[in-house]
PDB file of C-alpha atoms in Angstrom:
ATOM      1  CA  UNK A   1     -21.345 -15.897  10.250  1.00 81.00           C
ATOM      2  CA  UNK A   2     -18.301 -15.077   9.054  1.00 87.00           C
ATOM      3  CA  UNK A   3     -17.263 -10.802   8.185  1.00 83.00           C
ATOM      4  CA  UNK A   4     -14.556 -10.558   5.340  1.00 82.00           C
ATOM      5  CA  UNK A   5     -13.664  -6.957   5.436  1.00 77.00           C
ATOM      6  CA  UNK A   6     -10.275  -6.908   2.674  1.00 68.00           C
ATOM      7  CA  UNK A   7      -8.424  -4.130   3.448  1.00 65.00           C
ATOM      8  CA  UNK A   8      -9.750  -1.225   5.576  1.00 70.00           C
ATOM      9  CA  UNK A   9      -9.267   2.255   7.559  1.00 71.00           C
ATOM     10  CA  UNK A  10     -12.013   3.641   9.614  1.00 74.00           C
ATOM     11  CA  UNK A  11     -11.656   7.435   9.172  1.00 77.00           C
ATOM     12  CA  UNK A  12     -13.418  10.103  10.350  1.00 76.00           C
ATOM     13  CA  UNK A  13     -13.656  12.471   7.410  1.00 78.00           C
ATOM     14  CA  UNK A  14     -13.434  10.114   4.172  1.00 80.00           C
ATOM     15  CA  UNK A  15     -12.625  11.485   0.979  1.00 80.00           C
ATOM     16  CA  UNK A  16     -16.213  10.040  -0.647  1.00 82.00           C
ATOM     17  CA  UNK A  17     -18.006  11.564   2.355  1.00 82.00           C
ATOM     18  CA  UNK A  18     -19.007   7.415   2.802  1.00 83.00           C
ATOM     19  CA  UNK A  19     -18.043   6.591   6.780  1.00 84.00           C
ATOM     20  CA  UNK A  20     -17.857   3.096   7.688  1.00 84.00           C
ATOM     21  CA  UNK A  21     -21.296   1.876   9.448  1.00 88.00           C
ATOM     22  CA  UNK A  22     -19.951   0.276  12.756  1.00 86.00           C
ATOM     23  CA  UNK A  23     -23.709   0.839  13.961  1.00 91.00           C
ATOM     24  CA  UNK A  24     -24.368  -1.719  11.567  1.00 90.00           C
ATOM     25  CA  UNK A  25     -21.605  -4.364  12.615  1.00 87.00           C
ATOM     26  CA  UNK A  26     -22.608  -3.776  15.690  1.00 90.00           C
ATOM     27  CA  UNK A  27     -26.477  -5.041  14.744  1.00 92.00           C
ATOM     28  CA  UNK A  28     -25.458  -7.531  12.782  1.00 89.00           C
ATOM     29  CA  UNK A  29     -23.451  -8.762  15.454  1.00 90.00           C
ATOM     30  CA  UNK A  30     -25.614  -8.429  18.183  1.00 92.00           C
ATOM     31  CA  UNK A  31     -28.470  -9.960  16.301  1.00 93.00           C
ATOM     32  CA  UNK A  32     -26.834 -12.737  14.487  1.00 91.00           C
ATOM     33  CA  UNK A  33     -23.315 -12.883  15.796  1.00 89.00           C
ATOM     34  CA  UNK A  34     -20.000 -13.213  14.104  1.00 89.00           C
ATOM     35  CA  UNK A  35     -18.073 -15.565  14.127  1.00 87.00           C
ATOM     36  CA  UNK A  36     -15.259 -15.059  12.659  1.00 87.00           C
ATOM     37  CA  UNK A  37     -13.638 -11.454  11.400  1.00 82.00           C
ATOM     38  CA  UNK A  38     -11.381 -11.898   8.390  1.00 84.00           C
ATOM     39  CA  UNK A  39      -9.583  -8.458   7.383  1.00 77.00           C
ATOM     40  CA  UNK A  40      -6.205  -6.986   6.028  1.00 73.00           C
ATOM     41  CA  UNK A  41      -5.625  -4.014   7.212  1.00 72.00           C
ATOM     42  CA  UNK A  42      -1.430  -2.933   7.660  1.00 73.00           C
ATOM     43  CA  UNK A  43      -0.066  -3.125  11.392  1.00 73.00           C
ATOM     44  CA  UNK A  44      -3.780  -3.866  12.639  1.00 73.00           C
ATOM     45  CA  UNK A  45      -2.066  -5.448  15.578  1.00 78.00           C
ATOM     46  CA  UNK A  46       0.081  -2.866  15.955  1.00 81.00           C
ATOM     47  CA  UNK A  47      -1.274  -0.757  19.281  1.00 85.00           C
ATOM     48  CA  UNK A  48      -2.464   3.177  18.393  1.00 79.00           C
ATOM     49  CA  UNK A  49      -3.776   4.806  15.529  1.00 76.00           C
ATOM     50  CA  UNK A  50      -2.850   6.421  12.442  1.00 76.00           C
ATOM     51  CA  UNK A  51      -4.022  10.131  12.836  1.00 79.00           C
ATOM     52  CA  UNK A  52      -2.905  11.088   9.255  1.00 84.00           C
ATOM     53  CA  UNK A  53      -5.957  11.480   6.814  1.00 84.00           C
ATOM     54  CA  UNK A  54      -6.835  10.691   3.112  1.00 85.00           C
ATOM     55  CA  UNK A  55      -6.906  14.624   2.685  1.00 88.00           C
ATOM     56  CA  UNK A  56      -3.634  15.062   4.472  1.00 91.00           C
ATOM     57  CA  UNK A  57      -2.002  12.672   2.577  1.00 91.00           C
ATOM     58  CA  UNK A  58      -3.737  14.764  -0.740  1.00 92.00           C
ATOM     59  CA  UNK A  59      -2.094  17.974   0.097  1.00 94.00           C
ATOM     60  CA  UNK A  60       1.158  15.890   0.794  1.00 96.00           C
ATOM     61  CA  UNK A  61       0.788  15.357  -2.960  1.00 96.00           C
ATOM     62  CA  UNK A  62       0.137  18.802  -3.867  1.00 96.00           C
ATOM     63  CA  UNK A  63       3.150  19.960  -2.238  1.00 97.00           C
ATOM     64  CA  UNK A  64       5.387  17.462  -3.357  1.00 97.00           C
ATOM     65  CA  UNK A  65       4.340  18.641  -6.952  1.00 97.00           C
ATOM     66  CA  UNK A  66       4.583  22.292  -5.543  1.00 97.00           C
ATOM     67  CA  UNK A  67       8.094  21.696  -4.530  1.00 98.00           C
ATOM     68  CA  UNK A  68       9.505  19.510  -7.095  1.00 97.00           C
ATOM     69  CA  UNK A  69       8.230  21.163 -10.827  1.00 97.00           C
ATOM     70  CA  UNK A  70      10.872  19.696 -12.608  1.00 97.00           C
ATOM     71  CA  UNK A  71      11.195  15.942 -11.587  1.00 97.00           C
ATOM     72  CA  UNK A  72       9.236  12.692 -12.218  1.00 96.00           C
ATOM     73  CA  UNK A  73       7.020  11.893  -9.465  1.00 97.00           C
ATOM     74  CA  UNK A  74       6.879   7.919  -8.788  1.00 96.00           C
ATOM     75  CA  UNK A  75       3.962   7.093  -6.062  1.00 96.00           C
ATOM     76  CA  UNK A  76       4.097   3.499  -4.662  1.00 94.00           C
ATOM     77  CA  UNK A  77       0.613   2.518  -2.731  1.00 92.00           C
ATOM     78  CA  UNK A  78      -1.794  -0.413  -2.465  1.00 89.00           C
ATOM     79  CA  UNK A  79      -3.584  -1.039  -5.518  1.00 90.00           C
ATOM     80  CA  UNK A  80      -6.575  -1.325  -3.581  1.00 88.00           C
ATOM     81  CA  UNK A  81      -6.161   2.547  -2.337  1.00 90.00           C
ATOM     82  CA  UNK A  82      -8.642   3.734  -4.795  1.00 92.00           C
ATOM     83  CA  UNK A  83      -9.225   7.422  -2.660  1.00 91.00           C
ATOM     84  CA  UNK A  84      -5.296   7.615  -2.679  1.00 93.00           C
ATOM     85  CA  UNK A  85      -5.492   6.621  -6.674  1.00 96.00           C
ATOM     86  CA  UNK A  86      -7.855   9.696  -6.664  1.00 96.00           C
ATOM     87  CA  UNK A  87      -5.784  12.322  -5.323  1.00 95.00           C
ATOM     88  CA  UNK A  88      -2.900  11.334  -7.433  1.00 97.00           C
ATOM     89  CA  UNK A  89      -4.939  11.796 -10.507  1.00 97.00           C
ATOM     90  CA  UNK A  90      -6.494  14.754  -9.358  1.00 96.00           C
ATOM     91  CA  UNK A  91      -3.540  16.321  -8.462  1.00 97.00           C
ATOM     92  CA  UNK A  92      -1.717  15.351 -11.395  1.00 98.00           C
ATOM     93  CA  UNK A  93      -4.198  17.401 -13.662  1.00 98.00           C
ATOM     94  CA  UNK A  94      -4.022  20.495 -11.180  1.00 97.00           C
ATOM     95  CA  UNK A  95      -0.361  20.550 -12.026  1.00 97.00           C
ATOM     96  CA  UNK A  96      -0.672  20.076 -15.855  1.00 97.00           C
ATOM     97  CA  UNK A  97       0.956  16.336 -15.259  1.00 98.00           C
ATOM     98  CA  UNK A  98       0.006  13.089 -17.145  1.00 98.00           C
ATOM     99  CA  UNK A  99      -0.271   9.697 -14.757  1.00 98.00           C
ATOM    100  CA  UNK A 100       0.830   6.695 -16.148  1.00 97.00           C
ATOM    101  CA  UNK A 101      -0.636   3.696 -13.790  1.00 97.00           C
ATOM    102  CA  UNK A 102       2.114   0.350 -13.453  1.00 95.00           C
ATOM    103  CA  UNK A 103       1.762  -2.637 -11.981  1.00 92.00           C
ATOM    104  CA  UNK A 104      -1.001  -5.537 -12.487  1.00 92.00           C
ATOM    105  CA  UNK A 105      -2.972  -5.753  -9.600  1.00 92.00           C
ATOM    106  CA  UNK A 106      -3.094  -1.596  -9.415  1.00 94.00           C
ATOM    107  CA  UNK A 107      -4.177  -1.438 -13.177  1.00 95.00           C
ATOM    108  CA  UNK A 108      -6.885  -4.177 -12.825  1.00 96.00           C
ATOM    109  CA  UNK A 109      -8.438  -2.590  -9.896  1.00 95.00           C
ATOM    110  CA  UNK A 110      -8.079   1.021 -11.544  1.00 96.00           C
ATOM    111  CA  UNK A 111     -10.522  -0.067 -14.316  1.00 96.00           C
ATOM    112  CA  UNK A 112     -12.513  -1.960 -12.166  1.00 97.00           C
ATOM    113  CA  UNK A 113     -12.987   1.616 -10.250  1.00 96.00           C
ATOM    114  CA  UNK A 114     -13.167   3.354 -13.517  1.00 96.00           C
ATOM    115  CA  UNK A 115     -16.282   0.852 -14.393  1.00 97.00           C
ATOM    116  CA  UNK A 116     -17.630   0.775 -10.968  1.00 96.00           C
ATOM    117  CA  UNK A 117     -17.789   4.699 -10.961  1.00 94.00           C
ATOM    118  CA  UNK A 118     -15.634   4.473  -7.732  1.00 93.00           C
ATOM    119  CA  UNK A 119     -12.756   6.528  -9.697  1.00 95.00           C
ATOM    120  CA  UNK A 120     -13.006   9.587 -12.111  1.00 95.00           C
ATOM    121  CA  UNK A 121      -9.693  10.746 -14.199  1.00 95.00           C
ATOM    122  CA  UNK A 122      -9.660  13.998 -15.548  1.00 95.00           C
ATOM    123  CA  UNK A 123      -9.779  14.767 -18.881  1.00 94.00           C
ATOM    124  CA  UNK A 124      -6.550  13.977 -20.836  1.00 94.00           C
ATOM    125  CA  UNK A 125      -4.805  12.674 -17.388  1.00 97.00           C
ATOM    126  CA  UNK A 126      -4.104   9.170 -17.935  1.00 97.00           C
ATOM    127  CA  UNK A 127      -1.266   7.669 -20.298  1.00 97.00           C
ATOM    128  CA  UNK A 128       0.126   4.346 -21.165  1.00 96.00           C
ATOM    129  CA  UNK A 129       3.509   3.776 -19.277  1.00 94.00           C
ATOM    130  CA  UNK A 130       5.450   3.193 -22.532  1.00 94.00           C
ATOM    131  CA  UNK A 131       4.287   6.939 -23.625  1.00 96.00           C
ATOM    132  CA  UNK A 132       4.744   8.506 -20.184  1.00 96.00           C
ATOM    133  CA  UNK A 133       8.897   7.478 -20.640  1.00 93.00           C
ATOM    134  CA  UNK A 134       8.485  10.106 -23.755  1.00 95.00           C
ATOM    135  CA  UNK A 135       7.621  12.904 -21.967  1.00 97.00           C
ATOM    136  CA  UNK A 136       9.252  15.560 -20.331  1.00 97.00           C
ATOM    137  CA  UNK A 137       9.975  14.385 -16.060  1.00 96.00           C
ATOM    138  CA  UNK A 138       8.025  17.521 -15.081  1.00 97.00           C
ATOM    139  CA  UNK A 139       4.903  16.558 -16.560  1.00 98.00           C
ATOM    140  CA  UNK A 140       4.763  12.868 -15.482  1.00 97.00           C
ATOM    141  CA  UNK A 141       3.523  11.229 -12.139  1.00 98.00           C
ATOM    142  CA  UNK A 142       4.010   7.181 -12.130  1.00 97.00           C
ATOM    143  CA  UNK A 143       1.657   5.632  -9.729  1.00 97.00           C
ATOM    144  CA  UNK A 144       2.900   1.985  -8.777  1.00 95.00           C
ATOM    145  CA  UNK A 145       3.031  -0.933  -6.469  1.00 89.00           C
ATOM    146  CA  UNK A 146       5.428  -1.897  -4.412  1.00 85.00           C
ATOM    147  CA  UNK A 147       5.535   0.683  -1.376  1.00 81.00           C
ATOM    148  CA  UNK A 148       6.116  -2.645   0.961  1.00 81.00           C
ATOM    149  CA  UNK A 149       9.100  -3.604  -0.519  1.00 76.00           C
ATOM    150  CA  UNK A 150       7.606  -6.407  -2.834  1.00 83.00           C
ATOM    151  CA  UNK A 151      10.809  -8.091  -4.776  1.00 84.00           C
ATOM    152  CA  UNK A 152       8.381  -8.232  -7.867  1.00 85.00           C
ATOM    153  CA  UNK A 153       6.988  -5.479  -7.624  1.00 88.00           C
ATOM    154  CA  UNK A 154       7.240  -2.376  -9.670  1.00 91.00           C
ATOM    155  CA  UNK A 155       8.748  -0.034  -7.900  1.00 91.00           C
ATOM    156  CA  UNK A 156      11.100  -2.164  -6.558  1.00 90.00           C
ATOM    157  CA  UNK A 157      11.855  -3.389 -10.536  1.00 90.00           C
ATOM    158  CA  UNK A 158      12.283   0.168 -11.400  1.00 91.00           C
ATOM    159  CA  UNK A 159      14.797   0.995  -8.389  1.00 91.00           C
ATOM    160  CA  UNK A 160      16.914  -2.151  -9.571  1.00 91.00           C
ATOM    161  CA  UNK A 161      17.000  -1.047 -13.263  1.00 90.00           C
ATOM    162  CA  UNK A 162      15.199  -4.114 -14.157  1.00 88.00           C
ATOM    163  CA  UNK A 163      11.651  -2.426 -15.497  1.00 88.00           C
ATOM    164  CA  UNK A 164      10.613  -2.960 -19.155  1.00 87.00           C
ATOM    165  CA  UNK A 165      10.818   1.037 -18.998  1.00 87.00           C
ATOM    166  CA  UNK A 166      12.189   2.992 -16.480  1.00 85.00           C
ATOM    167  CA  UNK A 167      14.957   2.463 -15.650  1.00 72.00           C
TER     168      UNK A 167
END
C-alpha cells in the first residue's frame, strides 16, 4: 500500500475545524500496512515544528492591511494553500480591498476550490489582474506564487519588471 499525502500540515486548530485523522493512518497501517509514504510537505526533514497557526498567520494579514492603508499588498504562497487563499480574501473584503489572483497553478486550484466548495470569496472581492493594475494601491491585494524563489514564477517576474502587468 502505498499513502500519497501532497502537501500537508498537521495543526491543531485548523481553520475548517477539519483535523487530520492520524487515528485513521494509524488503522490503516496497522491493519494493512504501508508501504511506502509519499508527501511534500516544506523542510519535513528539517527537525522541530512550526508553532505558527493558519489563524496567526490571518491576523498577520489583518495587520499588515491595518498598518499599511495606502499600499498594494502582494502575497506570495503555495497555490495549494487554499485556508491561506481564504484569509487573504476574507481579509481583503474586511478592508474594502479587491484580490486579484496571478499565477497558473494558484488560479487553477482557486477555481477548483471555488467548484469544490473548499473556498468562498466575498461578494465583489475578486478581480482580473489586468483590472486590479487600474485601481487605486490601497484597495488592491495581489495574491501570487513564487514565495520560494521560483525564477518563473510570478512574484519573482513582478520583482524583475518582467510581468505582463506589474511592473
Amino acid at each position: 500500500n502505498v499513502v500519497m499525502s501532497g502537501d500537508w500540515r498537521f495543526t491543531p486548530d485548523p481553520l475548517d475545524g477539519k483535523k487530520f485523522d492520524m487515528k485513521r493512518l494509524t488503522e490503516i497501517s496497522a491493519k494493512e500496512g504501508i508501504r511506502v509514504l509519499v508527501n511534500e510537505s516544506t523542510d519535513c526533514e528539517v527537525p522541530g515544528r512550526n508553532d505558527v497557526t493558519e489563524k496567526e498567520i490571518r491576523m498577520s494579514f489583518a495587520k499588515i492591511m491595518d498598518d499599511f492603508p495606502s499600499s498594494r499588498i502582494i502575497v506570495s504562497t503555495f497555490s495549494s494553500q487554499i485556508h491561506r487563499i481564504q484569509s487573504v480574501l476574507n481579509e481583503a473584503a474586511a478592508h474594502g480591498r479587491k484580490v486579484a489572483v496571478a499565477g497558473f497553478s494558484i488560479i487553477n486550484n482557486t477555481e477548483i476550490a471555488l467548484r469544490t466548495g473548499d473556498l468562498t470569496v466575498p461578494p465583489n472581492t475578486i478581480v482580473k489582474l489586468e483590472d486590479a493594475v487600474k485601481l487605486p494601491d490601497e484597495k488592491v491585494v495581489i495574491v501570487c506564487t513564487g514565495n520560494q524563489g521560483e525564477i518563473n514564477a510570478v512574484l519573482n517576474r513582478m520583482a524583475s519588471g518582467q510581468h505582463r502587468w506589474i511592473k
